[in-house]
Coordinates of C-alpha atoms in Angstrom, one line a residue:
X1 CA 0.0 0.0 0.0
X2 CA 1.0 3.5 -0.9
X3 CA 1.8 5.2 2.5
X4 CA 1.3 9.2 2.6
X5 CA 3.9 11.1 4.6
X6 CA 5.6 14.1 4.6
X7 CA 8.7 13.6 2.1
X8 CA 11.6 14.4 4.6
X9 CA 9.9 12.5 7.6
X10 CA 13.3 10.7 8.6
X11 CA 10.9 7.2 8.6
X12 CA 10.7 7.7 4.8
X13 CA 14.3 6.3 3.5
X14 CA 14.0 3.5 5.7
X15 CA 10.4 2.6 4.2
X16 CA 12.5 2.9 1.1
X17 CA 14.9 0.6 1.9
X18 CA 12.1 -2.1 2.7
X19 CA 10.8 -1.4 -0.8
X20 CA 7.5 0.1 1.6
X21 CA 6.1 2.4 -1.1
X22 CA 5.6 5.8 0.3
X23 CA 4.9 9.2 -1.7
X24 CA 4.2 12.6 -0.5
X25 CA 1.3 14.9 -1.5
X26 CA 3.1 15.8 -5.0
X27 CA 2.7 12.1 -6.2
X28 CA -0.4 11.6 -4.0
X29 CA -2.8 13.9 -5.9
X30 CA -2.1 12.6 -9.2
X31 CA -3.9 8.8 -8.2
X32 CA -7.8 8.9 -8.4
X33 CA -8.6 6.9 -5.1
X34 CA -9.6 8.7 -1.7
X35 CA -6.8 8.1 0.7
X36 CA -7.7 6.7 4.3
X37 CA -7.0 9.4 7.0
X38 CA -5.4 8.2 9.8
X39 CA -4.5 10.1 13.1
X40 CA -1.7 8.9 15.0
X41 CA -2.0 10.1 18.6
X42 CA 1.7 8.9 19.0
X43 CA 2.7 8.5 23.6
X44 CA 5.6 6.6 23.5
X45 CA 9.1 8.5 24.1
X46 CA 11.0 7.6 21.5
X47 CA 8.4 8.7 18.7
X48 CA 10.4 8.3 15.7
X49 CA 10.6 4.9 16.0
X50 CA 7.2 3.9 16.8
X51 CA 6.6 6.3 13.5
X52 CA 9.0 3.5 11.6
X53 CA 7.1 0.8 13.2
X54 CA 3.5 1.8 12.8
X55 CA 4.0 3.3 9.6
X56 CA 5.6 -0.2 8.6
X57 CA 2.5 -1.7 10.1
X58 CA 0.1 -0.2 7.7
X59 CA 1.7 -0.8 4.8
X60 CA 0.4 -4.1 3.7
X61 CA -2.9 -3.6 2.0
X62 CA -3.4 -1.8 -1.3
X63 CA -4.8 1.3 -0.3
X64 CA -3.3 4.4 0.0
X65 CA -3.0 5.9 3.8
X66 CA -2.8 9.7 5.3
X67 CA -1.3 9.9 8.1
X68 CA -1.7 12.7 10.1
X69 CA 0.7 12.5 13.7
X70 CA -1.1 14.0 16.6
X71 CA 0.6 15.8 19.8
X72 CA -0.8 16.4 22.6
X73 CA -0.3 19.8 23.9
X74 CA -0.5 19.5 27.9
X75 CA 2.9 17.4 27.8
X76 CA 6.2 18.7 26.8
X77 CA 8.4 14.9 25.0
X78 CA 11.6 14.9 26.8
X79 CA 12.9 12.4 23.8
X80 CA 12.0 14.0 21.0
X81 CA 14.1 16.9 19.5
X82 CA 11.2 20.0 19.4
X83 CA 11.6 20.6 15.7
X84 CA 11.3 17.1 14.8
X85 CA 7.4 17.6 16.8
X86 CA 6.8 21.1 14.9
X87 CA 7.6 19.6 11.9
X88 CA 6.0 16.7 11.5
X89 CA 3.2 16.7 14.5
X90 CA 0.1 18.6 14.6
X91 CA -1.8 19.6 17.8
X92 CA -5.1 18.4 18.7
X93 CA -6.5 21.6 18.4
X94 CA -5.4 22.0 15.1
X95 CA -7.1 18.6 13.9
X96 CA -10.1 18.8 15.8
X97 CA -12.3 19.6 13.7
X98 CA -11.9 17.2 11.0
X99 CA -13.2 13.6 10.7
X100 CA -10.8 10.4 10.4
X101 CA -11.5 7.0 9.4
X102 CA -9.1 5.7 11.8
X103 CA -7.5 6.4 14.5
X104 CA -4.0 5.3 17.0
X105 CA -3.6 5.8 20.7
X106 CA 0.2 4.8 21.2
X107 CA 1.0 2.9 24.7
X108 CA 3.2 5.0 27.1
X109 CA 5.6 4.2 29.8
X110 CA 3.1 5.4 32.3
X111 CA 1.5 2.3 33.5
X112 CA 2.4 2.1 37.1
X113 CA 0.9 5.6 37.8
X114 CA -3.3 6.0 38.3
X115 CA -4.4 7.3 35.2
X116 CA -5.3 10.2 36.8
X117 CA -1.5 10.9 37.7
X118 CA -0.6 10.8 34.3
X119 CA 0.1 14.5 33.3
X120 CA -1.8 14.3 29.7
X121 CA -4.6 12.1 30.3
X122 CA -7.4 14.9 30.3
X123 CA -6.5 15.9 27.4
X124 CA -6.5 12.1 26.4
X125 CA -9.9 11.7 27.7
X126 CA -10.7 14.7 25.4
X127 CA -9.5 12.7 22.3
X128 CA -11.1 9.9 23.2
X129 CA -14.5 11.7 23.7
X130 CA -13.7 13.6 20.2
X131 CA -13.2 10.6 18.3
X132 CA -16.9 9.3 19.0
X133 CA -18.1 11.6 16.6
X134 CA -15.1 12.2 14.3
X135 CA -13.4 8.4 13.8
X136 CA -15.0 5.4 12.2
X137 CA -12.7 3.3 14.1
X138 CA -10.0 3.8 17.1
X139 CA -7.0 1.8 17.5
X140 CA -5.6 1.3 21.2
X141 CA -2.2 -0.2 22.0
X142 CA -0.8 -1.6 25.3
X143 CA -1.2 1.5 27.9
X144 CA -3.4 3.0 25.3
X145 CA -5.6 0.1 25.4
X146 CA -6.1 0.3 29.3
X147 CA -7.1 3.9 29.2
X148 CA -9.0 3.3 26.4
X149 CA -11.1 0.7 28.4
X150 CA -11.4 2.8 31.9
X151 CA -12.2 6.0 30.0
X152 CA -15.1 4.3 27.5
X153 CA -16.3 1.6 30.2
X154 CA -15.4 1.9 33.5
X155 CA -12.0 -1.1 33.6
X156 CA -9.5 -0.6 35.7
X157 CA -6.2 -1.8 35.2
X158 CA -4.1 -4.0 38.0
X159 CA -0.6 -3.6 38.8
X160 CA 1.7 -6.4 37.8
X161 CA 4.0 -7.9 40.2
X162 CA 6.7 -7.9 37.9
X163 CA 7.2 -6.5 34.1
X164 CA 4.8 -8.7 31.8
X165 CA 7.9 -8.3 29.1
X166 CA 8.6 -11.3 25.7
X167 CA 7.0 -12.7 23.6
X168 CA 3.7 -14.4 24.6
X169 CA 2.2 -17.5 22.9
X170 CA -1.7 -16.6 22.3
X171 CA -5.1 -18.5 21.4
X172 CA -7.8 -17.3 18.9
X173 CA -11.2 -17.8 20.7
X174 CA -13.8 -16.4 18.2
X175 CA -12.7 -16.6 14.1
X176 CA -16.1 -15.6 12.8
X177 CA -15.1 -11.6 13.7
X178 CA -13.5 -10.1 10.8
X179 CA -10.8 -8.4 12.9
X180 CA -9.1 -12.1 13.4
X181 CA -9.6 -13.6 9.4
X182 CA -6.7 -15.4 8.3
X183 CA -5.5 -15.6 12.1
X184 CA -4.0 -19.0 13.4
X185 CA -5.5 -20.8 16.1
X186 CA -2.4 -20.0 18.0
X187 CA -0.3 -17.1 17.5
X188 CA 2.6 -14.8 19.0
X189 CA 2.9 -11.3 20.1
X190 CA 4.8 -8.9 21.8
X191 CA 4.1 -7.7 25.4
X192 CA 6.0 -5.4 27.9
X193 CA 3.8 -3.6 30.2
X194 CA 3.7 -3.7 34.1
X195 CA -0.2 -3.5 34.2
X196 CA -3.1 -6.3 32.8
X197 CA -6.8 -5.9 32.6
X198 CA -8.8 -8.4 33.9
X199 CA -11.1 -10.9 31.8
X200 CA -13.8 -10.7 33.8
X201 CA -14.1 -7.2 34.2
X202 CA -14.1 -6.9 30.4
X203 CA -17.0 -10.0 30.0
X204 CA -19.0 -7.8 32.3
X205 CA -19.5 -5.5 29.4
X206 CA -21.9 -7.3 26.8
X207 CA -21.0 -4.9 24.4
X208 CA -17.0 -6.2 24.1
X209 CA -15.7 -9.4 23.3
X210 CA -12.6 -11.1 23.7
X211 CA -10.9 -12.4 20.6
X212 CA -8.0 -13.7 21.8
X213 CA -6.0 -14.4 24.9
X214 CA -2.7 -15.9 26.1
X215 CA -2.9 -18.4 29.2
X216 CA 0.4 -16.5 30.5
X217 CA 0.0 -12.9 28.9
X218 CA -3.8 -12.4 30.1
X219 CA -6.2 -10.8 27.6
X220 CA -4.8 -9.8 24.3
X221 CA -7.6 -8.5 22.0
X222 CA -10.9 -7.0 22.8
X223 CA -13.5 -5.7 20.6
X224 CA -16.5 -3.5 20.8
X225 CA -19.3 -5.1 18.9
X226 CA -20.0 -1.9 16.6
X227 CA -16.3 -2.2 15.6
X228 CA -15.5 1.4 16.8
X229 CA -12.9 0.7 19.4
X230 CA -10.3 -1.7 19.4
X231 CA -8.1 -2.8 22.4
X232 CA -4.5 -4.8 21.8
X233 CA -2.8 -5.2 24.7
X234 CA 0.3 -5.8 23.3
X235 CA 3.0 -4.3 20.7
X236 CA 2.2 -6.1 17.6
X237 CA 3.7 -3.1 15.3
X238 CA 7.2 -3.7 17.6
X239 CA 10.2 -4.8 15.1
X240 CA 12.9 -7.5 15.9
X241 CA 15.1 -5.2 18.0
X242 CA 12.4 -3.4 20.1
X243 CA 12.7 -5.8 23.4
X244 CA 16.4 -6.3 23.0
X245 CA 17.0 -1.9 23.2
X246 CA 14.5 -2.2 25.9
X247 CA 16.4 -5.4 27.9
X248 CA 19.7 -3.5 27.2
X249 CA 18.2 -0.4 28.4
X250 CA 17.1 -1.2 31.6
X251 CA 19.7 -3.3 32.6
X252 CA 22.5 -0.2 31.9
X253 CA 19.9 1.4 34.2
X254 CA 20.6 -1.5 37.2
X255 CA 16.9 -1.6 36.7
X256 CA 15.8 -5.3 37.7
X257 CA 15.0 -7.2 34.5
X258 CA 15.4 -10.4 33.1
X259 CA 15.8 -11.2 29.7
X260 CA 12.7 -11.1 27.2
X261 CA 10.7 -14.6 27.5
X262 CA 10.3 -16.5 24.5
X263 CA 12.7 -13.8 22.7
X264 CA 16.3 -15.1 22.0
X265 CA 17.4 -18.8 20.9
X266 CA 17.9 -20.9 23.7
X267 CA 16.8 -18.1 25.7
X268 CA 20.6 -16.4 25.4
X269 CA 20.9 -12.9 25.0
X270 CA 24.0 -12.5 22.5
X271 CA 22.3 -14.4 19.9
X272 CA 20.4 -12.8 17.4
X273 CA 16.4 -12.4 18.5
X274 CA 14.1 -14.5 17.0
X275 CA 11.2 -12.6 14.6
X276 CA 8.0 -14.4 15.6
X277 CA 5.1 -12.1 15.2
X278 CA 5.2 -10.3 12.2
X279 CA 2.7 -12.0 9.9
X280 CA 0.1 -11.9 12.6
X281 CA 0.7 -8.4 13.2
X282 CA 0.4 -7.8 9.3
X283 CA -3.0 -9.5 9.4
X284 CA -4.4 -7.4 12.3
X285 CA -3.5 -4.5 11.1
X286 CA -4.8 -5.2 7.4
X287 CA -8.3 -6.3 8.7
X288 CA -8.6 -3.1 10.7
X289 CA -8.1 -1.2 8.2
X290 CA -9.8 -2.6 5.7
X291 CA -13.0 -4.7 7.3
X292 CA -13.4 -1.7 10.5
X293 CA -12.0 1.6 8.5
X294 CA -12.2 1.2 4.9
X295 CA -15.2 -0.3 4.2
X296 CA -16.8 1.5 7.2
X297 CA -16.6 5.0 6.3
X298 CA -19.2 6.4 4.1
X299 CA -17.2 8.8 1.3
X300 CA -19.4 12.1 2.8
X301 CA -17.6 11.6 6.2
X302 CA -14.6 12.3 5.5
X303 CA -15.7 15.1 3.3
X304 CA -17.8 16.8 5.7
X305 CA -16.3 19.3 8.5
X306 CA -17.9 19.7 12.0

C-alpha cells in the first residue's frame, strides 16, 4: 500500500529501503482513489521509531493511507528533539475539527501511575471523547488500550508484580469476527507492560468481546461489537530489536530485569532475537483497516467538517 507522509519525515528512507512504497502529497494527488485518514496520537518517548514501526505496520494492504501525527499539547516529550514535533506533528486543536477513518492511541511508559497521575490524560480523555463523533474506528495499543477501556467503560487496570515483558504465545477464541480472518488458532505477540486488565471485568460489558488471549499474557484482544474501538494489549507493530533496546536499556539502568521470554534462541541474550510475530501483526492490522475503516466509512464523512 502507498503510505502518505511528509517527504523528509526521517521514517521515509528506511520505508525505502524495505521497498514500503511511500509518496508525499506531489505524487499523492495525481492517483484517483480517496486516501484513508489516519491520526496517530503517538505516547511513546521515542516517537520516531514507533513512527517506523507503525508506519511499517500499515503498509500491507493496497490502499493508500494519510497519516496525520497528533501531539498532545499539555505534555512537553523529553525524547524528542522539538523541531522534529513542529515539523511533523500537529496539535489536537489544530485537527479537531476534522473527521478520520481511523484512529491510534500509542501505549506510554506510564502504566504504574493511576491514570489520573498521568500528566496528559485529560486531554486524552478529550480525544477519546472527540473521536466518538469524528473516527469510524479507534485503535488502542498496550497503555493506550487500558485507558481506552477505563475512560469508555469503566476497567481498571491491576498492577503487575513484575514486568509482563517477551514474547507471549496466544489462542484465537472467536474466528467468525472479521478483525481475526486469516489468524491462526495459535499465534505470538509482543508484550512489555507492568499492568493487565482483567477478563472478567471486560466479560461484564456485553457490548465487548474477547478475541484472543494468552494463558500466560492475560487478555490480548478486545472488541467493541460496533467495531469502533479496538483494544490490543500488546505491541504487535514492535520490530525485531524493540525488546532487545529495551532489555539493554534497563539493565544499563541497574533496573531489575530479566531477559525477554520466549525472545532469543535458547533463551541467550548474545544471539540474534528471533522474529516471531510479524505475519500476525500484518493481518491485524490489514483487517482493521480494511473490514473496520475502509469499508466502514461512508465517502461524505470524511468530506464533511464539524
Amino acid at each position: 500500500m502507498p503510505i502518505k507522509i511528509q517527504h523528509d519525515l526521517p521514517a521515509r528512507e528506511i520505508l525505502n529501503q524495505e521497498n514500503i512504497f511511500v509518496m508525499d502529497e506531489t505524487r499523492a494527488i495525481h492517483q484517483d482513489i480517496r486516501p484513508i485518514k489516519i491520526a496517530i496520537v503517538n505516547l511513546m518517548p521515542l516517537k520516531e521509531a514507533t513512527e517506523l514501526q507503525l508506519l511499517r505496520a500499515l503498509s500491507n494492504t493496497p490502499l493508500q493511507v494519510d497519516v496525520s501525527f497528533v501531539s498532545l499539547e499539555t505534555h512537553e516529550s523529553m525524547h524528542t528533539a522539538l523541531s522534529h514535533l513542529n515539523r511533523f506533528y500537529e496539535p489536537f486543536s489544530e485537527i479537531s475539527a476534522k473527521n478520520f477513518d481511523g484512529l491510534i492511541i500509542t501505549g506510554a511508559p506510564v502504566e504504574q501511575l493511576e491514570f489520573e497521575e498521568v500528566d496528559y490524560f485529560d486531554e486524552l480523555c478529550k480525544i477519546m471523547e472527540w473521536s466518538k463523533k469524528h473516527v469510524t474506528s479507534t485503535l488502542h495499543l498496550c497503555w493506550g488500550a487500558q485507558a481506552g477501556l477505563y475512560y469508555h467503560y469503566g476497567i481498571k487496570k491491576h498492577l503487575l508484580k513484575e514486568k509482563r515483558f517477551g514474547i507471549y504465545q496466544h489462542r484465537l477464541l472467536n474466528r467468525k469476527v472479521p478483525l481475526v480472518r486469516g489468524f491462526d488458532d495459535v499465534f505470538f505477540a509482543p508484550h512489555s507492560r507492568h499492568a493487565e486488565v482483567d477478563k472478567q471485568d471486560v466479560l461484564k460489558h456485553p457490548e465487548l468481546s474477547v478475541l484472543a488471549e494468552s494463558k500466560e499474557a492475560g487478555i490480548y484482544l478486545v472488541i467493541a461489537n460496533d467495531g469502533h474501538q479496538v483494544f490490543v494489549m500488546g505491541h504487535p507493530e514492535y520490530d525485531r530489536y524493540t525488546l532487545q533496546k529495551e532489555y539493554l536499556r534497563d539493565k544499563e539502568k541497574g533496573l531489575p530485569i530479566e531477559p525477554p521470554l520466549n525472545y532469543y534462541p535458547d533463551d541467550d541474550d548474545t544471539k540474534e532475537p528471533l522474529l516471531t510475530w510479524r505475519s500476525h501483526a500484518n493481518i491485524l492490522y490489514s483487517n482493521w483497516l480494511n473490514y473496520y475503516v475502509y469499508q466502514t466509512t461512508p465517502y461524505e464523512f470524511i468530506q464533511t467538517i464539524k
